Amino acid sequence: MAQGWIRAYSDEYRFFKDKTYSRKDKSFFRKDFTTSFHLTANENAAVLKTLHWGDELILPDGIGSDDWTRGIVDGQEGFLKRWHVVEIGYLAKDVDDNKTPYTSRLQLSDNEYRKDLLWGDLIQITKRENDLCSVRARGWFGKLSSHLIGETALLNINFIDVGQGDGVLIRFPEGRHMLLDGGLPRANQQTGKNGADFVDWKFFFDYGHYKIQLDSMMASHCDSDHYGGLWDLVKKDPETDLELDCIDLKIGEFHHAGLSTWVDKGDTHKDGLGPKKSSHFTRLLNDRQDAISCLDPDNQDTLSGHWKSFLKDIIEELPETTFNRVGVTSESLKAGQDLPEIWPNTSDCKIKVLAPVTKNVDGQPALKDLGNSGVNKNGHSICLRLNYHNAQILLTGDLNKASMDFISEAYGDRISSFNCDVAKACHHGSHDISYKFLQHINAGATIISSGDAEGYAHPRPEVVAASAVTGHVDIDPVKDRLVTPLVYMTEIERSVSLGKVTHIKMRNFHDGNGNVNDKALLALNKAEISKASYLSTDEKEALNAIQDLNEKKAHREALEEREKTLLETMELESRQFETRSDFHFKTVHQLFTISYATKPLERSRILTKNHYGLVNVRTDGETIMCATMEEEGAGWTIHTFPARF
């Protein structure tokens, strides 16, 4: 039977119509919204329950076009208004489209825009009339044929564009969510965005919720280009966090690798990673209570650095979140035991834990010393393999050559466990890898997550090439084309659009003498500025709303004359008084260095659009789809290949 969510978009639209509001205001409206679940399809019938935005229910008949919809909540049958519930579906493959079966056009009311949906996109059906459904998808409202909507969800892996770092949001077919890493903190991001912002978009815009709900938040290891975005998600109350649109946050579990940064307390400690014995780090972080104890400076073991502050914020802001260390023991590998799983027996998708590999030292799990601090933190990253029917997806953290050699030795003849259809490349395309290990991975598609101006020259050309030559080769002889291997780079998928500044308009400028006027700063000579740049977006919209052509023409000419006079006046004053205008800005250089500079307004260019370098990987367990958005932001570039396990 169909699944339903409580949503009331029409009520939300009416409430905010003709009002000035923020997206945060929408979240508060959603959180406060309630609707009645009646015994019968009658406004005066007994109320069985009061339902809230985000509640889930079963819809035995799905969504129709009648005013009332039948539902089941906690085993109890009743009725609620159709416009207070949506039926959940997923974009199916269009079997009638031989050219683009993995995308379908959402019919928008505004013909100026187009929006192509992607196989597996979540569809919220608000009304069904014959074969045509009114839907909400990716935050857009439109129409979609009912035969394009199925009930079966895919395994959906989003390789988030976080610049230098990693960020992966996984939606499992049963609806669980795992956020694996989140990139650098916003303060160190050139775009000012990281994994926290993508997750916020996913829940607020795509799902239409006010709450972010993650079943797992996982830090593959304790480097800030992996946990920084997670920290931005948890460090503040979402209600007051101006960067987030959602106002509530729930995280079930925090998974970590165990290796942490510690206050040095004796000669046995090394590199701030804790005490060593028999060439192994013996102090690994464990559960929530252990983390709480280790925040105390008087404790035998005390956490240190930004990692400590991050964990402290999780503990203080998320009192119900459990802590769980992730790993596999070398003893179990030698004994031929099954790989450990996260959430065993709860999903058709198995989450196998492949690393870090621990060894029993004096009855405690310990991690081998692989070298310096960076080599150890990177090398002991969490490594997962997602098994979904015939598909295998490998998520590797920042494994390096030292850890790859160690893992190969620990796995022995079980090293084929790393063989996969899709792999997230180790350590952003660093040259510090084992080519033999890449041969064991033998991926059909490799995704490299890297950033701009990071100081490491990632991804290295030899690693990009190695990802291809060690990948699984599949050639279509009929079409004479390469199917796999594929190599994706978020840095390549990312792009920007630049615009040339003509002038800066200041409205209602107060000169300090009681005079309020519009002013302008010119970046070009007045003669170079086209009339097309005179009007603001609001003025263009108001102009387009005028139906009478003569009235529209007269209004346009009046606005253009006003702006022409203003620009001519400002140009004369600027020359007379030698006015100079400079941008003052800050920028991120080489990850952790923030510098400040100025640039003259004259003949400057600005970033008008940052094209997001997200790589979508989706599978039904039989077919793997890799998709990236085309630069105009509406269509998709898609590659598909069969799962081979």
XYZ file of C-alpha atoms in Angstrom:
645
model
C 0.000 0.000 0.000
C 1.061 3.562 -0.682
C 2.975 5.601 1.874
C 1.789 9.071 2.833
C 3.310 12.089 4.563
C 1.464 14.930 6.242
C 2.128 18.015 4.134
C -0.074 21.083 3.617
C 1.501 23.086 0.818
C -1.721 24.846 -0.205
C -2.251 26.059 3.385
C 1.378 27.180 3.477
C 0.981 29.085 0.205
C -2.161 30.881 1.361
C -0.611 31.787 4.706
C 2.448 33.447 3.159
C 0.810 34.924 0.061
C 1.507 38.671 -0.209
C 3.726 38.553 2.899
C 7.431 39.139 3.328
C 8.901 35.991 4.829
C 12.048 33.915 5.126
C 12.481 30.197 4.544
C 12.925 29.902 8.306
C 9.402 31.310 8.682
C 8.140 28.471 6.497
C 9.801 25.958 8.799
C 8.068 27.449 11.839
C 4.732 27.292 9.996
C 5.340 23.634 9.192
C 6.314 22.797 12.754
C 3.139 24.417 14.130
C 0.781 22.864 11.570
C -1.776 20.240 12.661
C -4.657 18.462 10.951
C -7.434 16.205 12.224
C -7.732 12.488 11.465
C -11.479 11.748 11.446
C -13.438 8.537 11.941
C -15.391 9.157 8.718
C -15.066 11.482 5.725
C -16.946 14.260 7.450
C -15.784 17.490 9.063
C -18.093 16.841 12.028
C -17.028 13.222 12.561
C -15.119 12.171 15.668
C -11.432 13.103 15.672
C -9.279 10.011 16.165
C -5.910 11.763 16.211
C -4.262 15.110 15.671
C -1.549 14.752 13.050
C 1.477 16.995 12.554
C 3.555 18.023 9.555
C 5.970 15.161 8.895
C 3.836 12.362 10.350
C 3.696 9.219 8.219
C 0.694 7.063 7.402
C -0.528 4.370 5.020
C -2.839 5.322 2.154
C -4.782 2.165 1.140
C -6.317 3.887 -1.893
C -3.489 6.309 -2.596
C -4.281 9.935 -3.404
C -7.257 10.708 -5.619
C -9.147 13.876 -6.486
C -11.852 13.716 -3.797
C -11.769 16.088 -0.844
C -11.114 13.250 1.618
C -8.374 10.623 1.668
C -8.519 7.335 3.559
C -5.517 6.560 5.734
C -4.211 4.197 8.400
C -2.276 5.563 11.380
C -0.911 3.164 14.016
C -3.282 0.475 12.740
C -6.337 2.728 13.004
C -8.303 3.635 9.876
C -9.684 7.124 9.338
C -9.963 10.061 6.937
C -8.252 13.410 6.445
C -8.395 16.273 3.968
C -6.637 15.408 0.712
C -4.706 18.691 0.661
C -3.137 17.847 4.032
C -1.406 14.677 2.840
C 0.822 13.609 -0.051
C 1.370 10.170 -1.522
C 5.035 9.208 -1.797
C 6.365 7.767 -5.027
C 9.601 7.681 -7.007
C 10.348 8.535 -10.608
C 10.357 5.313 -12.598
C 12.231 4.559 -15.796
C 10.222 5.555 -18.849
C 10.122 2.256 -20.720
C 8.502 3.972 -23.707
C 11.418 6.395 -24.132
C 14.337 4.697 -25.860
C 16.439 7.866 -25.886
C 16.216 9.263 -22.324
C 14.480 6.643 -20.140
C 16.201 7.843 -16.948
C 14.812 11.396 -17.017
C 11.308 12.810 -17.363
C 10.166 16.393 -17.875
C 8.126 17.922 -15.059
C 5.324 19.980 -16.613
C 5.559 23.383 -14.944
C 2.883 26.054 -15.029
C 5.545 28.596 -15.993
C 6.711 27.694 -19.490
C 9.795 29.885 -19.078
C 11.492 27.157 -17.052
C 12.089 23.473 -17.594
C 12.874 20.875 -14.974
C 14.000 17.365 -15.800
C 13.564 14.833 -13.021
C 15.971 11.970 -12.480
C 15.314 8.255 -12.081
C 14.575 7.619 -8.406
C 13.672 11.232 -7.516
C 11.199 11.381 -4.645
C 7.749 12.434 -5.891
C 5.040 13.852 -3.620
C 1.627 13.370 -5.248
C -0.885 15.999 -4.133
C -3.725 15.025 -6.492
C -4.403 12.274 -9.019
C -6.839 12.761 -11.897
C -7.000 9.900 -14.389
C -3.443 9.472 -15.732
C -2.176 12.891 -14.668
C -0.813 13.676 -11.212
C -0.221 17.021 -9.538
C 3.124 16.591 -7.821
C 5.914 18.259 -5.908
C 9.469 17.157 -6.758
C 12.817 18.788 -5.956
C 10.875 21.703 -4.474
C 8.980 22.334 -7.748
C 5.241 21.942 -8.351
C 4.033 20.537 -11.649
C 2.277 17.718 -13.497
C 3.536 14.217 -14.192
C 1.967 11.204 -15.865
C 1.070 8.512 -13.318
C 2.828 5.747 -15.287
C 6.128 7.545 -14.561
C 5.666 7.211 -10.793
C 6.502 3.970 -9.005
C 6.414 2.857 -5.372
C 9.928 1.353 -5.239
C 12.770 3.502 -3.924
C 16.372 3.164 -5.092
C 19.634 3.133 -3.192
C 20.614 6.784 -3.604
C 24.198 7.961 -2.962
C 24.878 11.694 -3.285
C 28.566 12.576 -3.585
C 28.277 16.147 -2.350
C 30.404 18.932 -3.787
C 32.192 20.076 -0.617
C 35.345 21.361 -2.302
C 38.447 19.872 -0.705
C 37.134 17.099 1.532
C 34.465 14.421 1.458
C 30.717 14.484 1.921
C 28.307 11.665 1.074
C 24.568 11.551 1.816
C 23.028 8.098 1.438
C 19.303 7.435 1.304
C 18.598 3.747 1.682
C 15.580 2.151 -0.047
C 13.642 1.836 3.228
C 14.094 5.572 3.899
C 17.028 5.667 6.326
C 19.630 8.413 5.888
C 23.357 8.334 6.576
C 25.616 11.377 6.242
C 29.207 10.212 5.816
C 31.516 13.227 6.285
C 30.643 16.815 5.427
C 33.734 18.623 4.133
C 35.518 21.579 5.701
C 33.724 24.060 7.969
C 31.929 26.851 6.095
C 34.525 29.371 7.281
C 37.133 27.500 5.220
C 34.951 26.952 2.151
C 35.381 29.186 -0.882
C 31.680 28.787 -1.667
C 30.627 29.118 1.984
C 28.737 25.815 1.637
C 29.419 22.237 2.726
C 27.636 18.973 3.493
C 25.427 20.592 6.135
C 23.920 22.896 3.515
C 23.183 20.086 1.061
C 21.456 18.060 3.772
C 19.452 21.149 4.720
C 18.403 21.571 1.063
C 17.466 17.900 0.824
C 15.111 17.984 3.806
C 13.711 21.525 3.434
C 13.311 21.816 -0.344
C 13.278 18.275 -1.678
C 11.303 16.639 1.147
C 9.406 19.781 2.175
C 10.150 19.292 5.869
C 11.220 21.538 8.733
C 13.369 18.865 10.367
C 16.628 17.167 9.359
C 16.445 13.502 10.357
C 19.613 11.435 10.029
C 19.769 7.854 11.227
C 23.557 8.075 11.184
C 26.097 10.865 11.058
C 29.513 9.353 10.431
C 32.996 10.877 10.531
C 35.301 8.614 8.541
C 38.241 9.984 10.574
C 39.226 12.947 12.715
C 40.383 15.414 10.023
C 38.393 18.634 9.710
C 37.980 18.392 5.922
C 35.733 15.441 6.745
C 33.983 16.346 10.005
C 33.908 20.156 9.567
C 30.587 20.103 7.709
C 29.150 17.754 10.328
C 30.240 20.211 13.000
C 28.432 23.065 11.224
C 25.293 20.938 11.335
C 25.374 20.367 15.100
C 27.195 23.318 16.681
C 24.153 25.609 16.958
C 20.467 25.325 17.737
C 18.899 24.980 14.249
C 16.189 27.479 15.200
C 18.801 30.239 15.514
C 21.296 29.026 12.891
C 20.980 31.555 10.067
C 22.719 29.209 7.611
C 20.030 26.519 7.862
C 16.416 26.663 6.683
C 15.343 23.684 8.804
C 14.715 24.434 12.480
C 14.980 20.964 13.996
C 17.642 18.264 13.918
C 17.550 14.630 14.967
C 20.533 12.288 14.638
C 20.161 8.693 15.772
C 23.793 7.565 15.884
C 27.229 9.107 15.545
C 29.651 6.614 14.009
C 33.404 7.173 14.228
C 36.680 5.332 13.609
C 37.947 5.435 17.212
C 41.320 7.067 16.561
C 41.169 10.522 18.155
C 43.316 13.463 19.181
C 44.362 13.382 22.837
C 46.204 15.532 25.339
C 49.717 14.077 25.651
C 50.110 12.540 29.106
C 53.373 10.673 29.164
C 56.154 9.240 27.036
C 53.917 6.497 25.648
C 51.901 9.027 23.625
C 52.705 9.844 20.006
C 51.620 12.719 17.740
C 48.653 13.554 19.955
C 46.965 10.272 18.950
C 47.186 8.681 22.373
C 49.276 5.977 24.049
C 51.092 3.294 22.051
C 51.948 -0.287 22.867
C 53.429 -2.957 20.596
C 53.399 -0.448 17.697
C 49.642 0.072 18.091
C 47.507 2.962 19.339
C 45.634 1.510 22.277
C 43.280 4.344 23.297
C 40.316 4.377 20.951
C 37.199 6.429 21.573
C 34.152 4.271 22.243
C 30.575 5.114 23.265
C 28.865 8.337 24.331
C 29.679 7.941 28.007
C 33.333 7.410 27.136
C 33.300 10.628 25.091
C 31.691 12.542 27.972
C 34.344 11.278 30.397
C 37.139 12.214 28.018
C 36.014 15.848 27.836
C 37.096 16.219 31.476
C 40.661 17.623 31.711
C 41.140 15.676 34.964
C 40.246 12.368 33.330
C 43.021 9.841 32.745
C 42.512 10.359 28.996
C 41.448 13.766 27.690
C 40.411 14.618 24.152
C 42.015 17.654 22.515
C 41.750 20.135 19.659
C 38.877 20.846 17.294
C 37.897 17.167 17.369
C 37.180 17.539 21.091
C 35.097 20.669 20.466
C 33.130 18.893 17.734
C 32.324 15.944 20.005
C 31.423 18.310 22.841
C 28.862 20.060 20.620
C 27.277 16.730 19.638
C 26.952 15.806 23.308
C 25.495 19.166 24.329
C 23.183 19.763 21.356
C 22.026 16.170 20.732
C 21.413 14.461 24.089
C 19.779 11.373 22.534
C 22.440 10.633 19.903
C 24.398 7.447 20.609
C 28.125 7.038 19.836
C 29.411 3.895 18.122
C 32.937 3.001 17.058
C 33.199 1.284 13.667
C 35.808 -1.269 12.628
C 36.689 -4.875 11.842
C 39.140 -7.032 13.804
C 42.140 -8.675 12.183
C 41.337 -11.782 14.230
C 37.891 -12.116 12.607
C 39.419 -11.678 9.149
C 41.918 -14.464 9.772
C 39.150 -16.702 11.113
C 37.124 -16.198 7.937
C 34.176 -14.670 9.779
C 31.610 -12.488 8.051
C 32.373 -8.794 7.825
C 30.557 -6.761 10.495
C 27.475 -4.787 9.442
C 25.844 -1.547 10.480
C 22.101 -2.029 11.097
C 22.127 -5.781 10.326
C 18.879 -7.453 9.241
C 17.048 -4.138 8.778
C 17.377 -3.495 5.047
C 17.858 -5.162 1.683
C 20.989 -3.016 1.470
C 23.813 -4.426 3.592
C 26.347 -1.969 5.047
C 29.582 -3.944 5.387
C 32.464 -2.533 7.461
C 35.855 -3.146 5.785
C 38.090 -0.794 7.796
C 39.680 0.367 10.031
C 41.269 -2.954 10.959
C 41.974 -3.354 14.676
C 44.116 -5.851 16.583
C 43.607 -7.115 20.106
C 46.330 -5.700 22.373
C 45.997 -6.682 26.041
C 42.307 -7.349 25.580
C 41.561 -4.008 23.899
C 41.100 -3.109 20.208
C 44.086 -1.150 18.893
C 45.156 0.416 15.595
C 48.560 -0.100 13.996
C 50.988 2.833 13.868
C 51.358 3.500 10.136
C 53.615 6.577 10.264
C 53.088 10.237 11.116
C 49.877 11.791 12.433
C 48.369 12.497 9.009
C 49.170 9.034 7.679
C 47.547 7.435 10.731
C 44.390 9.540 10.774
C 43.853 9.137 7.034
C 44.930 5.511 6.920
C 42.542 4.408 9.652
C 39.481 5.857 7.922
C 36.184 4.033 8.044
C 35.707 2.070 4.826
C 32.231 0.772 3.947
C 30.841 -1.418 1.199
C 27.150 -1.119 0.371
C 25.682 -4.340 -1.025
C 22.320 -3.929 -2.734
C 21.235 -6.984 -4.702
C 23.884 -7.247 -7.467
C 25.440 -3.817 -6.839
C 28.427 -2.973 -4.626
C 29.438 0.597 -3.693
C 32.763 1.238 -1.922
C 33.307 4.283 0.332
C 36.966 4.569 1.271
C 37.613 7.713 3.310
C 41.259 8.798 3.018
C 43.029 5.452 2.752
C 46.697 5.848 1.749
C 49.475 3.553 0.566
C 50.578 2.595 4.070
C 47.050 1.597 5.065
C 46.348 -0.097 1.734
C 49.441 -2.268 2.159
C 48.451 -3.043 5.760
C 44.842 -3.839 4.781
C 46.011 -6.068 1.920
C 48.120 -8.045 4.375
C 45.284 -8.272 6.922
C 42.750 -9.454 4.323
C 45.062 -11.860 2.523
C 43.059 -13.949 0.068
C 39.907 -12.010 1.077
C 41.158 -8.791 -0.540
C 38.502 -9.185 -3.257
C 36.119 -7.814 -0.598
C 37.097 -4.378 -1.961
C 35.948 -5.188 -5.503
C 33.021 -2.929 -6.442
C 30.888 -1.290 -9.109
C 31.401 2.270 -7.819
C 34.188 3.586 -5.594
C 34.747 6.893 -3.898
C 38.417 7.559 -4.625
C 40.789 7.473 -1.678
C 42.050 10.807 -0.314
C 40.744 13.187 -3.010
C 42.973 11.804 -5.753
C 46.233 11.972 -3.799
C 49.266 10.235 -5.293
C 49.806 8.423 -1.958
C 48.081 5.197 -3.026
C 48.825 1.590 -3.905
C 48.175 0.751 -7.540
C 47.898 -2.924 -6.635
C 45.108 -1.993 -4.234
C 43.279 -0.088 -6.984
C 43.428 -3.239 -9.093
C 41.621 -5.085 -6.314
C 38.953 -2.351 -6.252
C 38.464 -2.634 -10.044
C 35.620 -0.102 -10.022
C 33.269 0.507 -12.913
C 33.014 4.159 -11.835
C 35.259 6.205 -9.540
C 34.235 9.498 -7.921
C 37.011 11.861 -6.822
C 36.060 14.601 -4.356
C 38.461 17.553 -4.500
C 38.503 21.338 -4.286
C 40.016 24.506 -5.710
C 43.100 26.327 -4.366
C 43.694 23.600 -1.776
C 47.475 23.519 -2.088
C 47.769 19.778 -2.774
C 47.230 19.649 -6.558
C 44.414 17.128 -6.106
C 43.511 15.123 -8.045
C 46.904 14.070 -9.374
C 46.943 13.195 -13.087
C 48.588 9.821 -12.503
C 45.827 8.897 -10.038
C 43.067 9.934 -12.442
C 44.742 7.750 -15.058
C 45.249 4.899 -12.583
C 41.561 4.989 -11.632
C 40.801 4.338 -15.285
C 43.432 1.727 -16.151
C 42.667 -0.292 -12.990
C 38.904 0.029 -13.508
C 36.525 -2.566 -14.875
C 36.542 -2.390 -18.676
C 33.241 -2.841 -20.496
C 32.984 -1.883 -24.174
C 29.819 -1.903 -26.245
C 31.031 -3.326 -29.586
C 27.767 -2.580 -31.378
C 27.764 1.138 -30.555
C 31.583 1.248 -30.471
C 31.687 3.085 -27.151
C 33.209 2.698 -23.713
C 30.674 1.797 -21.013
C 33.131 1.612 -18.104
C 35.417 2.614 -16.485
C 34.143 6.108 -15.708
C 35.986 8.721 -13.635
C 34.089 11.640 -12.076
C 35.626 14.623 -10.304
C 33.507 17.056 -8.310
C 36.099 19.707 -9.159
C 35.443 19.177 -12.882
C 31.664 18.971 -12.483
C 31.767 22.251 -10.556
C 31.802 25.456 -12.597
C 30.961 29.124 -12.237
C 29.265 31.804 -14.292
C 30.802 35.274 -14.257
C 29.126 38.578 -14.991
C 30.576 41.981 -15.833
C 29.477 44.648 -13.351
C 27.881 47.685 -15.003
C 26.914 49.656 -11.897
C 25.786 49.267 -8.300
C 22.404 50.793 -7.451
C 21.777 52.059 -3.915
C 18.137 52.697 -3.072
C 16.984 55.115 -0.378
C 20.505 56.353 0.346
C 20.632 58.758 3.316
C 23.261 61.480 2.911
C 23.265 62.521 6.588
C 21.566 65.847 5.916
C 18.028 64.547 5.892
C 18.043 63.821 2.164
C 17.104 60.350 0.922
C 17.793 59.566 -2.738
C 18.847 56.764 -5.025
C 22.567 56.648 -5.782
C 24.792 54.582 -8.036
C 28.422 53.543 -8.363
C 29.582 53.026 -11.935
C 31.884 50.179 -12.912
C 31.825 51.211 -16.587
C 31.568 54.492 -18.421
C 27.956 55.597 -18.830
C 28.233 55.225 -22.610
C 29.099 51.527 -22.158
C 26.062 50.716 -20.019
C 23.142 49.230 -21.934
C 19.550 50.178 -21.189
C 18.931 46.458 -20.649
C 20.797 46.689 -17.324
C 18.837 49.665 -15.992
C 15.900 47.913 -14.349
C 15.858 45.789 -11.205
C 14.261 42.344 -11.094
C 11.263 43.737 -9.203
C 10.775 46.468 -11.792
C 10.974 43.958 -14.648
C 8.356 41.742 -13.000
C 6.042 44.705 -12.433
C 6.537 45.782 -16.042
C 5.736 42.306 -17.378
C 2.505 42.292 -15.370
C 1.153 45.278 -17.357
C -1.192 43.950 -20.048
C -1.741 47.090 -22.133
C 1.157 47.379 -24.604
C 1.068 51.175 -24.838
C 0.991 51.515 -21.068
C 3.852 49.025 -20.767
C 5.949 50.931 -23.316
C 5.349 54.285 -21.611
C 6.195 52.854 -18.194
C 9.401 51.274 -19.506
C 10.532 54.519 -21.145
C 9.878 56.467 -17.925
C 11.945 54.007 -15.883
C 14.780 54.050 -18.410
C 14.852 57.849 -18.489
C 14.983 57.936 -14.686
C 17.953 55.562 -14.614
C 19.719 57.308 -17.474
C 19.527 60.635 -15.628
C 20.782 59.043 -12.403
C 23.773 57.390 -14.079
C 24.744 60.537 -15.986
C 24.583 62.584 -12.776
C 26.626 60.059 -10.811
C 29.254 59.853 -13.554
C 29.697 63.645 -13.537
C 29.948 63.753 -9.729
C 32.436 60.873 -9.680
C 34.708 62.655 -12.137
C 34.360 65.973 -10.347
C 35.231 64.588 -6.912
C 37.475 61.716 -8.116
C 35.269 59.154 -6.374
C 36.836 55.707 -6.032
C 34.982 52.490 -5.190
C 36.653 49.296 -3.997
C 35.405 45.850 -3.028
C 36.743 44.684 0.336
C 36.616 40.907 0.631
C 37.995 37.859 2.359
C 39.025 34.674 0.613
C 40.133 31.171 1.548
C 43.527 30.044 0.302
C 45.067 26.602 0.790
C 42.230 25.311 2.995
C 42.999 26.944 6.306
C 44.366 30.381 5.370
C 41.888 33.256 5.224
C 43.199 36.442 3.631
C 41.660 39.880 3.118
C 42.107 42.109 0.088
C 40.551 44.857 -2.021
C 39.662 45.114 -5.689
C 38.503 48.204 -7.581
C 34.897 48.228 -8.738
C 35.952 49.576 -12.117
C 35.638 46.900 -14.829
C 35.231 44.137 -12.266
C 33.412 40.857 -12.662
C 31.302 38.984 -10.143
C 30.285 35.379 -9.612
C 26.670 35.161 -10.781
C 26.212 31.419 -10.347
C 28.104 28.584 -8.705
C 27.242 25.379 -10.567
C 27.200 22.618 -7.969
C 29.470 19.636 -8.715
C 27.263 16.950 -7.141
C 27.560 13.400 -8.511
C 24.409 11.268 -8.149
C 24.796 7.491 -8.027
C 21.583 5.455 -7.927
C 20.800 1.794 -8.319
C 17.954 -0.685 -8.100
C 20.536 -3.409 -7.575
C 20.601 -4.316 -11.262
C 21.511 -1.084 -13.076
C 23.977 1.564 -11.871
C 23.218 5.155 -12.895
C 25.724 8.000 -12.524
C 24.300 11.452 -13.208
C 25.538 15.030 -13.061
C 23.529 18.173 -13.706
C 24.144 20.063 -16.924
C 25.478 23.565 -16.471
C 22.235 25.354 -17.322
C 20.768 23.606 -14.278
C 17.805 21.834 -15.877
C 18.995 18.651 -17.603
C 21.298 15.754 -16.771
C 24.331 13.980 -18.173
C 23.752 10.293 -17.500
C 25.773 7.098 -17.780
C 24.405 3.668 -16.906
C 25.966 0.231 -16.681
C 24.942 -3.143 -15.255
C 25.787 -4.149 -11.688
C 28.104 -7.127 -11.816
C 27.954 -8.892 -8.458
